[in-house]
Every structure is written in C-alpha cells, then in structure tokens.
CSV table of C-alpha atoms (C1' of nucleotides) in Angstrom, one decimal:
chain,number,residue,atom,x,y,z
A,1470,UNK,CA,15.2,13.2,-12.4
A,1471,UNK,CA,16.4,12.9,-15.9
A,1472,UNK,CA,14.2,11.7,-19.2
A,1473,UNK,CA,16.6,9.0,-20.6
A,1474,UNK,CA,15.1,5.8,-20.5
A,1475,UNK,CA,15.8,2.7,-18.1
A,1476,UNK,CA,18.2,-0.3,-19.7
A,1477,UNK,CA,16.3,-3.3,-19.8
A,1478,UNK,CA,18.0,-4.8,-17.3
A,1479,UNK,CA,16.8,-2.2,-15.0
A,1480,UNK,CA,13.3,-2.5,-15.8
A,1481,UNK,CA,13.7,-6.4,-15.5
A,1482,UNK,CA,15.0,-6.2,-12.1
A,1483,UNK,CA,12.4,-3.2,-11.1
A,1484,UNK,CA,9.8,-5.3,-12.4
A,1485,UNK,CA,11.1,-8.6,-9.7
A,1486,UNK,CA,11.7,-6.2,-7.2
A,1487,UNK,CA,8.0,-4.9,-7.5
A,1488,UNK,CA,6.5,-8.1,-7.7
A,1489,UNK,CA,8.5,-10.0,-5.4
A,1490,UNK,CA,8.0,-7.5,-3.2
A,1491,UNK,CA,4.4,-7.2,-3.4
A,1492,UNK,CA,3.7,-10.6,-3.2
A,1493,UNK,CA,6.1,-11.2,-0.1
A,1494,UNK,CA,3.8,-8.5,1.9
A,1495,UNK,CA,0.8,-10.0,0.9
A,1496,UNK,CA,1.6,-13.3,1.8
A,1497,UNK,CA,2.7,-12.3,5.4
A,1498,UNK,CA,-0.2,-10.1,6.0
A,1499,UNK,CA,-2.6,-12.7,5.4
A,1500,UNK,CA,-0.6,-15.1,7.6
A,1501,UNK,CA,-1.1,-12.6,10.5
A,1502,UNK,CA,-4.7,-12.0,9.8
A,1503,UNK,CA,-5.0,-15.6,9.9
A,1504,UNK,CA,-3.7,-15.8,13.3
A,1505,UNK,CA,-6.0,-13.0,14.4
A,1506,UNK,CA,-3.0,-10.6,14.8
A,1507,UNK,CA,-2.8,-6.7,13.6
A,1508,UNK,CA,-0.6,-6.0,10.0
A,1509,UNK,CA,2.7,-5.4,9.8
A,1510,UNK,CA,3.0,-1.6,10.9
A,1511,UNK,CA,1.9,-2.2,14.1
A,1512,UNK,CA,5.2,-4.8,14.2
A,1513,UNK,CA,7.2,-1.8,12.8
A,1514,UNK,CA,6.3,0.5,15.0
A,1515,UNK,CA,6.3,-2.2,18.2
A,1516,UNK,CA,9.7,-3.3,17.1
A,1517,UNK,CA,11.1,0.5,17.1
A,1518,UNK,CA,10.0,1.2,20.3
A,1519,UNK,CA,10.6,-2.0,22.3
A,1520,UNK,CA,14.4,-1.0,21.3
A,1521,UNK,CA,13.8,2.4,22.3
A,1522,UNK,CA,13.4,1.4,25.7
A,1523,UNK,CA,12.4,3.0,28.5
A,1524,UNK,CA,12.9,6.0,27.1
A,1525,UNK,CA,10.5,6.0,24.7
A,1526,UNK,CA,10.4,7.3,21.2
A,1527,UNK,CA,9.1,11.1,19.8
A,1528,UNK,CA,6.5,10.4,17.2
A,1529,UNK,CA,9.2,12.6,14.6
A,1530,UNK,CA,11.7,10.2,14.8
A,1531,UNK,CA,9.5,7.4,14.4
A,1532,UNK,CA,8.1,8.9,10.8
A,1533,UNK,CA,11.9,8.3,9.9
A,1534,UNK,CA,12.6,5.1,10.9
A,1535,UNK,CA,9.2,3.8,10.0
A,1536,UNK,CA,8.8,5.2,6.6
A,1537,UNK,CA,5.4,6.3,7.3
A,1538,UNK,CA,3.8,9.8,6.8
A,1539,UNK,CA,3.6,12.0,9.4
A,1540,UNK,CA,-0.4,11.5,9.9
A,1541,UNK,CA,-0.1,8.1,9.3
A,1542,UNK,CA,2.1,7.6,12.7
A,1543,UNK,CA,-0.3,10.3,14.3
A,1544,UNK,CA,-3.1,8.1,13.7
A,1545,UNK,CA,-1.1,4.5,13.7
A,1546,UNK,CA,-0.1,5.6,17.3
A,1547,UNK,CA,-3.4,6.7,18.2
A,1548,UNK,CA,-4.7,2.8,17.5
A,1549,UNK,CA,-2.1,1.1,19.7
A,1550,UNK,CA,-2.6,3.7,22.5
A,1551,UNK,CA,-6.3,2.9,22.6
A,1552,UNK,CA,-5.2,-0.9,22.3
A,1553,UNK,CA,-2.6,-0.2,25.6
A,1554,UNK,CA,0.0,-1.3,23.7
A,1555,UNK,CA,1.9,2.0,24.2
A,1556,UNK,CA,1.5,5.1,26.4
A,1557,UNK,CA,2.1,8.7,25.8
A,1558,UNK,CA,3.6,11.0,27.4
A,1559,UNK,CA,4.6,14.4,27.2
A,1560,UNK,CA,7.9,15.7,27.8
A,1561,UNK,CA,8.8,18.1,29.6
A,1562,UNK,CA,11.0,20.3,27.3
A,1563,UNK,CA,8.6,20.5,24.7
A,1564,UNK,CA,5.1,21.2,25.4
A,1565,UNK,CA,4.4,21.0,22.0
A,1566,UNK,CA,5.7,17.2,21.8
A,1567,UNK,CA,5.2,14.1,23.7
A,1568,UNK,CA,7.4,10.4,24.2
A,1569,UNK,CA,6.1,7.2,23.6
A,1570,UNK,CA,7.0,4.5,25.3
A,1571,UNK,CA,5.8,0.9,25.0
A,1572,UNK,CA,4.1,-0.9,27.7
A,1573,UNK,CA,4.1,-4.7,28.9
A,1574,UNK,CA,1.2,-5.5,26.6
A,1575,UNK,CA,2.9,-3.8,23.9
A,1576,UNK,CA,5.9,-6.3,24.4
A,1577,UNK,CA,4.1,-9.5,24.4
A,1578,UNK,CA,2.0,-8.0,21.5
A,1579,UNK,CA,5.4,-7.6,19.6
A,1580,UNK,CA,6.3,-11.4,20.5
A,1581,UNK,CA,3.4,-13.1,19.2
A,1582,UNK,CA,3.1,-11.2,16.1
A,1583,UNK,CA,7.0,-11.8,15.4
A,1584,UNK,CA,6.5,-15.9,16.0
A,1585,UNK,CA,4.2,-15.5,12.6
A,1586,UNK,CA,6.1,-12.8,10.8
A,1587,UNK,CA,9.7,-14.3,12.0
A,1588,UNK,CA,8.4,-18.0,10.9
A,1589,UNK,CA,7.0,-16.4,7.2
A,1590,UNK,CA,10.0,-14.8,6.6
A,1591,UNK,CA,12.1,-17.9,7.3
A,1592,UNK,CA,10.0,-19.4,4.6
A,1593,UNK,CA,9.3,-16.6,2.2
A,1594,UNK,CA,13.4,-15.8,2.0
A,1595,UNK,CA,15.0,-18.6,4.4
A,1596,UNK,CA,14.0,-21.1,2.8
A,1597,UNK,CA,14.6,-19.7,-0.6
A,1598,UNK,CA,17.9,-18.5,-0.8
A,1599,UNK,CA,21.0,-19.7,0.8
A,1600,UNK,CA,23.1,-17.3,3.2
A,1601,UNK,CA,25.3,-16.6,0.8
A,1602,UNK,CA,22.4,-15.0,-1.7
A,1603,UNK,CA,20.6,-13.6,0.8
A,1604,UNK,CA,23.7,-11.8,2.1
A,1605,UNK,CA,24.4,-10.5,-2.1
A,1606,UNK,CA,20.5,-9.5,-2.4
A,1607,UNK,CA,21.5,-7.7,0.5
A,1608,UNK,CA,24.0,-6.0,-0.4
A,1609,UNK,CA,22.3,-5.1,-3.8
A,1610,UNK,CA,19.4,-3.6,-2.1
A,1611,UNK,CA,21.5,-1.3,-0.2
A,1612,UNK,CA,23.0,0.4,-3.0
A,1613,UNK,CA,19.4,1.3,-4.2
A,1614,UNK,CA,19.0,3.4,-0.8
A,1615,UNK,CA,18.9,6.8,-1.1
A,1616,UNK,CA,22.2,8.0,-0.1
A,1617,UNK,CA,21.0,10.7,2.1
A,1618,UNK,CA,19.2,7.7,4.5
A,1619,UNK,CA,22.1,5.7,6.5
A,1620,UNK,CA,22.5,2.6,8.0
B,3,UNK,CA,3.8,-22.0,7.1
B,4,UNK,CA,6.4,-23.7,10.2
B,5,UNK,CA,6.7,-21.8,12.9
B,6,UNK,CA,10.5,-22.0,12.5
B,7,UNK,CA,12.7,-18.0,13.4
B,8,UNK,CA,14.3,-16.9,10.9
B,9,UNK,CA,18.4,-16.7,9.8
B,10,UNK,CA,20.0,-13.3,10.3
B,11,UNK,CA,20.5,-12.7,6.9
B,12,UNK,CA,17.0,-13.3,5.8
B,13,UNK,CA,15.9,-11.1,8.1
B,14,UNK,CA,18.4,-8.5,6.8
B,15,UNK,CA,17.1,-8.8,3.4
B,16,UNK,CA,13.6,-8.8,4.6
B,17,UNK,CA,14.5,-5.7,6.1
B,18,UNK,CA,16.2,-4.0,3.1
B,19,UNK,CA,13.5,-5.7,0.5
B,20,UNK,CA,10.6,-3.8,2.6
B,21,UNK,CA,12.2,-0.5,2.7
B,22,UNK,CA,13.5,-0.6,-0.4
B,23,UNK,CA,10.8,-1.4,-2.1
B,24,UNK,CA,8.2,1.1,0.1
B,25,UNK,CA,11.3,3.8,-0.9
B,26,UNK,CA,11.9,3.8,-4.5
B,27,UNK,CA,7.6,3.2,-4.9
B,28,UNK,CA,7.0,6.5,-3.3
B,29,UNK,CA,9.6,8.5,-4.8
B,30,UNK,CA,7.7,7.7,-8.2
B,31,UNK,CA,4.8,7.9,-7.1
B,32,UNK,CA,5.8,11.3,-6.0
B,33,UNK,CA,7.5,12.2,-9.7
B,34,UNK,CA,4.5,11.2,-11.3
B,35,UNK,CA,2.3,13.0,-9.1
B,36,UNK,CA,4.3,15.9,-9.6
B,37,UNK,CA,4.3,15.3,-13.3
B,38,UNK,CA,0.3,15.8,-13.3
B,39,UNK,CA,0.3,11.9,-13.9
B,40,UNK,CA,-2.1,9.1,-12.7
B,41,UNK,CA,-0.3,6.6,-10.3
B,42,UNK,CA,1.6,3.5,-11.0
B,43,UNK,CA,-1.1,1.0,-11.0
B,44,UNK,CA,-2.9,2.6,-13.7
B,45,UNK,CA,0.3,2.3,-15.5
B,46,UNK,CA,0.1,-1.6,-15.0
B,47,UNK,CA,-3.6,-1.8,-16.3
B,48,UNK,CA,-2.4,0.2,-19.5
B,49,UNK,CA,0.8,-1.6,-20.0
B,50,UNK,CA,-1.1,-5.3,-19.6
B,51,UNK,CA,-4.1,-4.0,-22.2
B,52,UNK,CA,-1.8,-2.7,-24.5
B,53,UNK,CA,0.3,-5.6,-24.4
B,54,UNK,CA,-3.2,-7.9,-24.9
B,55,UNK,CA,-3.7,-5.8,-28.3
B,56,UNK,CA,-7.1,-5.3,-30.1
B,57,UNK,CA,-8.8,-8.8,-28.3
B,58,UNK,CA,-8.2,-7.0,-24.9
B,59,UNK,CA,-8.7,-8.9,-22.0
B,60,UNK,CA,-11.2,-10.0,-19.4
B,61,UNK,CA,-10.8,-8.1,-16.1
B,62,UNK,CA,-9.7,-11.8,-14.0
B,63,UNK,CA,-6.8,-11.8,-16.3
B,64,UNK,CA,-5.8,-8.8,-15.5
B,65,UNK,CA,-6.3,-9.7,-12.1
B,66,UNK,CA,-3.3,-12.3,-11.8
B,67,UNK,CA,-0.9,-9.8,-14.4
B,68,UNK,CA,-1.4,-6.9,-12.0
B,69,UNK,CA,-1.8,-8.9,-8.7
B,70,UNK,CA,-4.8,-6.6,-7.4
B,71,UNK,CA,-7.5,-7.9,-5.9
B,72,UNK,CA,-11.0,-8.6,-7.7
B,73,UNK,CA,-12.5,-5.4,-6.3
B,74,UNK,CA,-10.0,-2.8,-6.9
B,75,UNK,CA,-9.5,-4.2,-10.5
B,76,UNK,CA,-13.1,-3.8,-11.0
B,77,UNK,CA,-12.7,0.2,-9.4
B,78,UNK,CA,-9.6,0.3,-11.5
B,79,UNK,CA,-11.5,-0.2,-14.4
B,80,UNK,CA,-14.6,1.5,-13.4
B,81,UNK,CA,-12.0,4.8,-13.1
B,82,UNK,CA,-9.9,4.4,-15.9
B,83,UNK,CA,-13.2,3.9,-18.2
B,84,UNK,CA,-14.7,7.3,-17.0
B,85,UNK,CA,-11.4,8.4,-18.0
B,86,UNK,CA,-12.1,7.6,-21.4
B,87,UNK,CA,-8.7,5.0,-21.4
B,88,UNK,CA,-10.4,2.2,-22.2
B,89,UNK,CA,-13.3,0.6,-23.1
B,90,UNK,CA,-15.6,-2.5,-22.1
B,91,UNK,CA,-17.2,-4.5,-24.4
B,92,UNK,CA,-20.0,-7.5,-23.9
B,93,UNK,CA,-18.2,-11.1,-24.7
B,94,UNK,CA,-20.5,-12.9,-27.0
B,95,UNK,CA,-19.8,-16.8,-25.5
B,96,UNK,CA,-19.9,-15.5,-21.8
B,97,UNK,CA,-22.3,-13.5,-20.6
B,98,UNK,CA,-21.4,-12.7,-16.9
B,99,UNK,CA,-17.8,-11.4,-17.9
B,100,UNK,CA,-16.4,-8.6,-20.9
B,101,UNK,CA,-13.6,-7.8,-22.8
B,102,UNK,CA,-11.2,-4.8,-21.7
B,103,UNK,CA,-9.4,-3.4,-24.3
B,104,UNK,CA,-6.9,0.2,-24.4
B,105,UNK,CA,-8.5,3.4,-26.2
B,106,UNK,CA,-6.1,5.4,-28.2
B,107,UNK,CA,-6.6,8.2,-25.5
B,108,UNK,CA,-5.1,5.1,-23.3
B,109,UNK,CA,-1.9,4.5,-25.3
B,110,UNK,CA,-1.6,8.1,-25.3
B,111,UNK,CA,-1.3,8.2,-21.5
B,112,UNK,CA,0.5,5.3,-21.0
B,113,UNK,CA,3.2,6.9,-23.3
B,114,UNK,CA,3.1,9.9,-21.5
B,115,UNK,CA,3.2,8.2,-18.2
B,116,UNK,CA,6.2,5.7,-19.5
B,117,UNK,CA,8.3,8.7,-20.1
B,118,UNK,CA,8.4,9.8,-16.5
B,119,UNK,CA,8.0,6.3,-14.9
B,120,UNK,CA,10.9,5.0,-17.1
B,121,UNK,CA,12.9,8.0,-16.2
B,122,UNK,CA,12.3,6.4,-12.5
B,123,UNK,CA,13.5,3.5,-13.2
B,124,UNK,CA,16.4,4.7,-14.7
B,125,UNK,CA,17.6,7.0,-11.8
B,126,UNK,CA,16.8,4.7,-9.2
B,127,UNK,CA,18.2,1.3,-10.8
B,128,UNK,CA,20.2,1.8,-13.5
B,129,UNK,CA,22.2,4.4,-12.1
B,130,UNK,CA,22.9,2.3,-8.9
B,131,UNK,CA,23.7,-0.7,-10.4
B,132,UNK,CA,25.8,-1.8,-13.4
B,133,UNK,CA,23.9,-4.0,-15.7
B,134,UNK,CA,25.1,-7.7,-14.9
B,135,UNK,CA,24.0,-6.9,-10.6
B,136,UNK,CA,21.2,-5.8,-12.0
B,137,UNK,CA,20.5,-9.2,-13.3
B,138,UNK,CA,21.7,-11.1,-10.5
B,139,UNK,CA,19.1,-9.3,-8.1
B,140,UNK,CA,16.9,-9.9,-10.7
B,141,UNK,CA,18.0,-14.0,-10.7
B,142,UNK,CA,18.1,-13.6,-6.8
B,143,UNK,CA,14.5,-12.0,-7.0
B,144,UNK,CA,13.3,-14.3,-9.0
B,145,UNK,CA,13.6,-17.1,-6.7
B,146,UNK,CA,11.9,-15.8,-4.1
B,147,UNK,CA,8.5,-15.5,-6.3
B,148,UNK,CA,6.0,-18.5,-5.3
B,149,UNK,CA,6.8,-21.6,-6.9
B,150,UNK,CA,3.3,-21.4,-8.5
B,151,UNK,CA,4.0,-18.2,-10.4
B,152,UNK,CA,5.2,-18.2,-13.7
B,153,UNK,CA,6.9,-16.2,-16.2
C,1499,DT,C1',-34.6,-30.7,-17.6
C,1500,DC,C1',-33.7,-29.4,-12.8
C,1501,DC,C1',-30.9,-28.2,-9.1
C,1502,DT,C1',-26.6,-27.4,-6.9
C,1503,DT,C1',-22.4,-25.3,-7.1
C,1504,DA,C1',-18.8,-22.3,-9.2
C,1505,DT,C1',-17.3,-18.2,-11.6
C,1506,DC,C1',-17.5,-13.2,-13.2
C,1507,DG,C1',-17.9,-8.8,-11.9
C,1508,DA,C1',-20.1,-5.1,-9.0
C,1509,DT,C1',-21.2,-2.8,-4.7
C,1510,DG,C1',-22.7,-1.3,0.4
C,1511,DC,C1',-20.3,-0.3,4.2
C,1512,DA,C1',-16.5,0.3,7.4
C,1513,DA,C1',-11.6,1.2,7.9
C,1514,DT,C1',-7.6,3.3,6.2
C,1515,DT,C1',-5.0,6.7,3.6
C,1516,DG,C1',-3.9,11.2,1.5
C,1517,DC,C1',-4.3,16.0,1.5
C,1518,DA,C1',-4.7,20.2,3.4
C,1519,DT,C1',-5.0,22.6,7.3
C,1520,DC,C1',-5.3,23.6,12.2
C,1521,DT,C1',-3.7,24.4,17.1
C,1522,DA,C1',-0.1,24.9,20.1
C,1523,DT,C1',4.5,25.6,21.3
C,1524,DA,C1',9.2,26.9,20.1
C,1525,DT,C1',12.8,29.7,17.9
C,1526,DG,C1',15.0,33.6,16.2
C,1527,DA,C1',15.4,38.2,14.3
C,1528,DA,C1',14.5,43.1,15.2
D,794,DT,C1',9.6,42.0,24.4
D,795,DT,C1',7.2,41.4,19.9
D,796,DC,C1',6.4,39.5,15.8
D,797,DA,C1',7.3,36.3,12.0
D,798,DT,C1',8.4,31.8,11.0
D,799,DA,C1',9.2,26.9,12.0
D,800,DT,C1',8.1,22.6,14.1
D,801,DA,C1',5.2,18.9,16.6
D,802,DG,C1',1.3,16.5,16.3
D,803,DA,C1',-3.9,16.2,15.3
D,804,DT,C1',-7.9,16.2,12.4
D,805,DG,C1',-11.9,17.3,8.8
D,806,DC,C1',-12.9,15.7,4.6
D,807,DA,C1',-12.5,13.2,0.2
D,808,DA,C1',-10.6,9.2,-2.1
D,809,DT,C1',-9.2,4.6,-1.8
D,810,DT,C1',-9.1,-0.1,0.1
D,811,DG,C1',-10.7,-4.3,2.4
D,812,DC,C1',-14.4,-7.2,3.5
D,813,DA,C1',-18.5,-9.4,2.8
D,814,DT,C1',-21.9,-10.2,-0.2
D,815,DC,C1',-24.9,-9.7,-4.1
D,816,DG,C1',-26.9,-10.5,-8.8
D,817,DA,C1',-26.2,-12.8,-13.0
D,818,DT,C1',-24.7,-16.4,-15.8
D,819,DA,C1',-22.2,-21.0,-16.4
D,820,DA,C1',-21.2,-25.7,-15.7
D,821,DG,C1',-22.1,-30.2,-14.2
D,822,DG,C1',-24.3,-34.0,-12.0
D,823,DA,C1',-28.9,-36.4,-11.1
DNA sequence: TCCTTATCGATGCAATTGCATCTATATGAA
DNA sequence: TTCATATAGATGCAATTGCATCGATAAGGA
C-alpha cells in the first residue's frame, strides 16, 4: 500500500460507493425485519448451500464465498443448525472437519426471504438503472475485485 | 416495496456492489488497524466536524452526514471525547442538545488517519480505474441513492 | 398557563462481533 | 514411528451494536 494520495475522482466515487452501499443494506435489512425474516447472511449462506446440493458445503469453503470470518461462519452456522435450517455432518475423511448440508426448512427459509430481498433489489437497483447501466456498474465493480478472487 | 423479482443484471450488480463494497471496507480497515489507527467511522465523525469549523455541530446532524444510528453516534462521541478529539459544549438556545466541535488533538488524528485511508483509496480505486469510469460509477452510483437524499 | 406530544441525547440489556486461543485431527520431515 | 507444524472448527472474553426506553427540554394547542 503506497502513501500517494487518491485523485478526487477516486475519492468521489469511493465516497458513492460507501454510501450507496450502506444505504442499500440498510434499506433491505429493515425490509426483512419487517417481514419477520432473519438478515441477510443467513440468505448468503442459504443461497451457497442450496447450490451446493446434496452434497453439502465444508464450513472453509463457505468463509470464501461468504466473505465472512472464520468464527463468524462457526457461529452463523451454529444459529441455523439450531433453527433446522441446515444439518452437519462430519465426513468421513476428515475427522477434524464436518459438511453441511441444507435441509427442507432451509430451502423454503431461502424462498421466503428471497421474495423480500429479490423484490428490494428490483426496486433499490431495478428500478433505478436501466439494463444497460446496471450491466456498466457491473462491469466497473469488477475491476475493483481483488485480482487474486475469481469469478 | 412490490413484491416484483428482480432483472438479471440488477441482481448481478447487487451481487458485485455487496462484495465489493464488504471487500475494499475491510482491506482498510485492516491498513488502518495495522497502521495503529482508529477505524473508518471515526474518520467520518472527524472529517464532518472539521468540515463544520469552530460552530461544530449538534450530534443529529452528524447523524444524517455519517448515516449512523442515534445510539452509536452518541457512543461515537462518548469514545472519541474520552479520546480527547473533541469536545462538547452546552448550546445556549436549546437545552436538551450540545454543540460538537474537533480538538486540535482531533485534526491531528484525522490527518494522520487521512494519510493511510487516502493511500486506500488510492490503491483500491484509482489504480483500478482511469479517472472518467471513475466518474461514471460515481454518476451510476449516484442514482441509486434515495430520491430523498441530497448532495 | 397547562397539558400533550415531539425532539435531543443517553443508557440498560441482550445479541453480535472481534480477537485470541483452544482442542482435535492431519500432514510431513527426520 | 515420532515430533513439529499446519489446518478445521469452536469458544472465552471484551468491545460494539441493536433495541427499547428513559430523562430532560421544547413546542404547540386548549
């Protein structure tokens, strides 16, 4: 990390992006609460392992894809277990590991949140920006990935 | 909020918006952390009173600048005060509320914080984009903000 | 004036997060 | 095998956050 200072135009668009991004969250967190349904990790984590499938996730590879800390998933995975929303199981290769797989509850759990989050982001970004801009903001937000993380 | 789904490419900058945002957050958090440096919200609070000048400012300004709720402003403050940053003072025509304003031991540290927190910025935007993208995700950005928002 | 309601800011308590560390198993070198 | 090191996941404890509510002052109508 060097010590020369941002152009303005970076520190504009870092400003939106922090913001805008903020905001966004906030808005669709209080929708679900509203509806009575859990924030928008459990959706995350839901979402990765209904397209898992049968086979489950390890909680290691969730930490990637979820961009969550370690003990965060340990404990984030603990709540939806005690919820029956996923089950745990240990695998047999590693005694030291275990799979997680999601269960039926877990799956309609998944569906009702995503009828709120899908319907907030339709109007948070949807209803916005046209196809076209939403496919250039896009585009733009990819290149501020880390280039080690793919996809 | 209609309970319409969502287009493919909202979703897909939802998606990339999220992370992106979560990503480049921690990674300076984690420079400033590393640097011996408070973290980025007490950056906002010292940018906003230093900003405000001498007059400071009542803490439910600050609360729509830094978009923090009421009670973690007011533990904000509470911490950046014991901190010797700043400064509370009665407000003659009001007596529920006070006045905010930035200690010279405050500009101090928002300097110092700037140098790594601008460094951030610098790394992770300006590096990635050229300067005109930079303002069209900034334009793009900007239109997603609530309708009610200025600035 | 009196009373009701609204606003400003603080705080008790529960839930969550962050940090450091722990236990247990796996891996790999000697 | 044996020991040192690495990895998977959990957890004790402190700090922070969220929620609800409180105390105090303001504002506005009867």
């Amino acid at each position: 990390m060097t010590r020369r200072s941002p152009a303005p135009e970076a520190v504009k668009a870092w400003g939106r992006l922090m913001r805008v991004s903020r905001l966004l969250v906030e808005k669709t967190e209080y929708a679900l609460k509203a509806a009575g349904l859990p924030p928008l990790a459990w959706y995350d984590v839901l979402h990765e392992l209904a397209e898992a499938g049968e086979g489950g996730l390890r909680p290691f590879e969730l930490i990637d894809r979820v961009l969550l800390a370690q003990y965060n998933v340990s404990r984030l995975l603990a709540r939806l277990e005690a919820d029956g929303l996923l089950e745990k199981l240990p695998v047999s290769d590693d005694g030291r590991g275990q799979t997680v797989r999601i269960t039926p509850s877990g799956r309609e759990m998944r569906r009702r949140i995503w009828v709120v989050y899908g319907a907030s982001i339709a109007a948070l970004m949807g209803d916005k920006l046209s196809a076209k801009e939403l496919e250039t903001l896009a585009a733009l937000l990819g290149r501020l990935r880390d280039p080690l993380v793919g996809g």
